[in-house]
Coordinates of C-alpha atoms in Angstrom, one line a residue:
Chain A
A10 CA 225.7 54.0 131.9
Q11 CA 225.5 51.9 135.2
K12 CA 221.7 49.9 134.9
V13 CA 219.7 47.8 137.1
T14 CA 216.2 46.4 136.0
Q15 CA 213.8 44.8 137.7
A16 CA 211.2 43.7 135.4
Q17 CA 208.5 42.9 138.0
T18 CA 206.5 45.7 139.3
E19 CA 204.4 43.2 142.5
I20 CA 204.8 38.9 142.8
S21 CA 201.9 37.4 144.3
V22 CA 201.8 33.7 145.5
V23 CA 200.2 31.9 148.3
E24 CA 203.1 29.6 151.0
K25 CA 204.9 27.0 150.3
E26 CA 205.5 28.2 146.2
D27 CA 208.7 28.8 145.2
V28 CA 208.9 32.2 143.4
T29 CA 212.5 34.0 141.8
L30 CA 212.5 37.6 141.5
D31 CA 214.4 38.9 137.9
C32 CA 216.8 40.3 137.9
V33 CA 219.5 42.6 135.2
Y34 CA 222.0 45.0 135.4
E35 CA 223.8 46.6 132.8
T36 CA 227.9 47.6 133.4
R37 CA 230.8 49.1 130.7
D38 CA 232.6 47.1 133.9
T39 CA 234.2 44.2 133.9
T40 CA 234.3 44.4 137.7
Y41 CA 231.5 45.1 139.8
Y42 CA 229.7 44.1 143.2
L43 CA 226.1 43.3 142.7
F44 CA 223.2 43.6 145.8
W45 CA 219.9 42.5 147.4
Y46 CA 218.1 43.5 149.5
K47 CA 215.2 43.0 151.8
Q48 CA 212.4 46.3 152.0
P49 CA 210.1 44.8 154.7
P50 CA 206.6 46.6 155.0
S51 CA 208.1 48.5 158.9
G52 CA 210.5 49.5 156.1
E53 CA 213.8 49.8 156.7
L54 CA 216.4 48.8 154.2
V55 CA 218.2 45.3 155.0
F56 CA 221.1 43.3 152.8
L57 CA 220.3 40.1 151.7
I58 CA 223.6 39.2 149.8
R59 CA 227.2 40.8 148.1
R60 CA 228.7 39.2 145.1
N61 CA 230.9 40.3 143.4
S62 CA 231.6 39.7 139.7
F63 CA 234.4 37.3 139.6
D64 CA 232.3 34.5 141.4
E65 CA 230.1 33.1 139.2
Q66 CA 229.1 30.1 142.3
N67 CA 225.6 30.5 142.8
E68 CA 224.3 30.7 146.8
I69 CA 221.9 29.5 149.1
S70 CA 221.2 30.3 152.3
G71 CA 218.0 29.0 153.6
R72 CA 215.5 29.2 151.3
Y73 CA 216.8 31.8 149.4
S74 CA 219.4 31.2 146.6
W75 CA 220.5 32.9 143.9
N76 CA 222.0 32.5 139.8
F77 CA 224.6 34.8 139.2
Q78 CA 224.4 34.8 135.1
K79 CA 227.3 37.2 133.8
S80 CA 226.7 35.7 130.3
T81 CA 223.2 37.1 129.9
S82 CA 223.6 40.2 132.9
S83 CA 221.4 38.9 135.8
F84 CA 222.0 37.9 139.9
N85 CA 218.3 36.4 140.3
F86 CA 216.7 35.3 143.6
T87 CA 214.8 32.9 144.6
I88 CA 212.4 31.5 147.0
T89 CA 211.4 28.6 148.2
A90 CA 208.2 27.1 149.8
S91 CA 208.0 31.2 150.3
Q92 CA 206.1 32.9 153.3
V93 CA 204.2 35.2 155.0
V94 CA 206.9 36.7 156.2
D95 CA 208.9 37.0 152.6
S96 CA 206.7 39.4 151.9
A97 CA 208.2 42.7 151.4
V98 CA 209.5 44.9 148.1
Y99 CA 212.6 43.1 147.9
F100 CA 216.0 45.3 145.7
C101 CA 218.8 44.5 143.1
A102 CA 221.6 46.9 142.9
L103 CA 225.2 47.1 141.4
C104 CA 227.8 49.1 141.8
N105 CA 231.2 49.2 140.4
T106 CA 234.6 48.8 142.1
G107 CA 236.0 51.8 143.2
G108 CA 233.0 53.2 142.4
F109 CA 231.3 55.5 145.5
K110 CA 226.9 55.5 143.5
T111 CA 225.5 52.5 143.8
I112 CA 222.0 52.3 141.4
F113 CA 219.0 50.5 142.8
G114 CA 216.7 48.5 140.9
A115 CA 213.4 50.0 141.4
G116 CA 212.0 46.9 143.8
T117 CA 209.9 44.3 143.5
R118 CA 206.7 44.1 145.5
L119 CA 206.0 40.7 146.7
F120 CA 203.0 39.2 148.3
V121 CA 202.8 35.7 149.9
K122 CA 199.6 34.8 151.0
A123 CA 198.4 32.5 153.6
Chain B
N24 CA 225.6 48.7 168.4
A25 CA 223.2 50.8 167.5
G26 CA 224.0 51.1 164.4
V27 CA 223.1 54.3 161.8
T28 CA 220.9 56.0 163.6
Q29 CA 218.6 58.6 162.4
T30 CA 216.5 61.1 163.6
P31 CA 213.1 62.4 162.9
K32 CA 211.0 59.8 161.9
F33 CA 208.7 61.5 160.4
R34 CA 208.0 65.4 159.3
I35 CA 206.1 67.6 157.8
L36 CA 207.2 70.7 156.5
K37 CA 205.6 74.5 154.9
I38 CA 206.3 75.2 151.2
G39 CA 209.9 77.4 151.8
Q40 CA 210.8 75.9 155.1
S41 CA 214.3 75.2 156.5
M42 CA 215.6 71.6 158.2
T43 CA 218.4 69.2 159.2
L44 CA 218.1 65.0 159.0
Q45 CA 220.5 64.1 161.7
C46 CA 221.9 60.5 161.4
A47 CA 224.7 59.4 162.7
Q48 CA 226.5 56.0 162.9
D49 CA 228.7 53.9 165.7
M50 CA 230.6 50.9 163.1
N51 CA 233.3 53.9 163.1
H52 CA 232.3 53.6 159.1
N53 CA 234.4 55.6 156.4
Y54 CA 232.2 55.8 153.8
M55 CA 228.9 57.6 154.8
Y56 CA 225.2 58.0 151.9
W57 CA 222.2 59.7 151.4
Y58 CA 219.7 57.9 149.5
R59 CA 215.8 59.7 148.4
Q60 CA 213.3 56.8 148.2
D61 CA 210.4 58.2 146.8
P62 CA 207.2 56.3 146.2
G63 CA 207.5 53.1 144.3
M64 CA 211.2 53.6 143.1
G65 CA 214.5 52.6 143.9
L66 CA 216.4 54.0 145.7
K67 CA 218.7 57.7 144.4
L68 CA 221.9 59.3 146.2
I69 CA 221.8 62.3 147.4
Y70 CA 224.9 63.2 148.4
Y71 CA 227.8 60.4 150.0
S72 CA 231.7 61.2 152.0
V73 CA 234.8 58.7 152.2
G74 CA 236.4 60.3 155.0
A75 CA 235.9 63.5 157.8
G76 CA 235.7 67.1 155.8
I77 CA 234.8 65.1 152.4
T78 CA 231.9 65.1 151.1
D79 CA 230.8 64.2 147.6
K80 CA 227.7 65.0 145.3
G81 CA 225.7 61.9 144.2
E82 CA 222.7 60.9 141.4
V83 CA 219.6 64.2 142.9
P84 CA 221.9 66.5 144.9
N85 CA 219.3 69.8 143.9
G86 CA 218.1 71.5 146.9
Y87 CA 220.3 69.7 149.5
N88 CA 224.1 70.4 151.8
V89 CA 225.7 68.0 154.4
S90 CA 228.5 68.5 156.1
R91 CA 231.7 65.9 157.4
S92 CA 232.4 66.9 160.6
T93 CA 233.4 64.1 162.3
T94 CA 233.1 60.1 161.4
E95 CA 229.7 59.4 163.4
D96 CA 227.5 62.2 161.9
F97 CA 226.2 63.6 157.9
P98 CA 223.7 65.7 158.5
L99 CA 221.7 66.5 155.3
R100 CA 220.2 69.6 155.2
L101 CA 217.3 70.9 153.2
E102 CA 217.4 74.8 151.8
L103 CA 214.0 76.0 151.1
A104 CA 211.5 72.3 150.6
A105 CA 209.9 71.9 147.7
P106 CA 206.4 69.4 147.3
S107 CA 209.3 67.6 145.8
Q108 CA 211.7 66.2 147.8
T109 CA 208.5 64.8 150.0
S110 CA 209.8 61.2 150.1
V111 CA 211.7 58.7 152.5
Y112 CA 215.1 59.2 153.1
F113 CA 217.8 56.7 153.8
C114 CA 221.6 57.5 155.8
A115 CA 223.5 54.4 155.3
S116 CA 227.0 53.7 155.7
S117 CA 229.7 50.8 154.7
P118 CA 233.1 50.2 155.9
G119 CA 234.8 52.3 153.7
V120 CA 237.8 49.3 153.4
G121 CA 239.7 47.2 151.1
A122 CA 236.9 47.4 147.7
G123 CA 235.8 50.7 149.4
S124 CA 232.3 51.6 148.3
T125 CA 231.7 48.5 147.2
D126 CA 231.3 46.6 150.9
T127 CA 228.1 46.3 152.2
Q128 CA 226.3 50.2 153.3
Y129 CA 224.3 50.0 156.3
F130 CA 221.0 51.2 156.0
G131 CA 219.4 53.6 158.4
P132 CA 215.8 53.5 159.8
G133 CA 214.9 56.3 157.7
T134 CA 213.3 59.5 157.8
R135 CA 209.8 60.1 156.2
L136 CA 210.0 64.0 155.7
T137 CA 205.7 65.1 154.2
V138 CA 206.6 68.7 152.5
L139 CA 202.8 71.0 151.4

C-alpha cells in the first residue's frame, strides 16, 4: 500500500530562519514520482517540484531545496531564509509510475512571523 | 491559457439536493481528476479520467458521478447531497504523455461546498 506521512502538523518560525518540512513515504514499487505542492491562504495548489525515484540528486531552486533519500524513503523540503510569503500549507505526494492515483500527505502548515 | 477553471467558487446545498461542479481545462490535457480536501487534511481522489469517454473511480467515489464527453470538460455530479460531502473540491489535469499520470498535475482554484 502507498502512504505519505507528514508528521509535522504545524511549524512556526520567525522570518529569515531556515525550516525543513519532512516527508516520509511508503511504496512497494521501484519506480515512482514524488511531488511537493504549496497551498497559500488563498487556497489554490501550486506545484513546486516533481522527482522520479531514479534521481536522488538534491535540487535547489532559489531559497527552496529538496533532499531525496531513497534509503530512508524521505523527500524533505527546506526553505532557507524564510519569508512571510512562505506561510502556507505544504503537501508532499506520491504517484507510482503507470498508476493514476496520487496519494497526498496530510500537509504541514507553516507560519512565518515577521 | 486560463489553465484549469472551476465553477462555482462557493455553494451551499441543502441535504438531498443535487448539483454539478464544473471543471474545464484549455491545455489539451488527456488526464483529469477530481479531489476533495476536508478541513486540515490532504487531498483524496474521487474520480479520474484518462480521456474522453473513459473514467474510473478513485479513493472516495461514493455519492459522486462523473462524465467526460470532451477533452476539455470533466463535470462532477453530486446526487442527494449529505453533510459528509461538505468539503473543498479541486479539479486537476495533467498532460498524460509518456509517464501518464505521473506528469505534473495542474489544479483549479477549488469549489467550497457546504451541505446543511
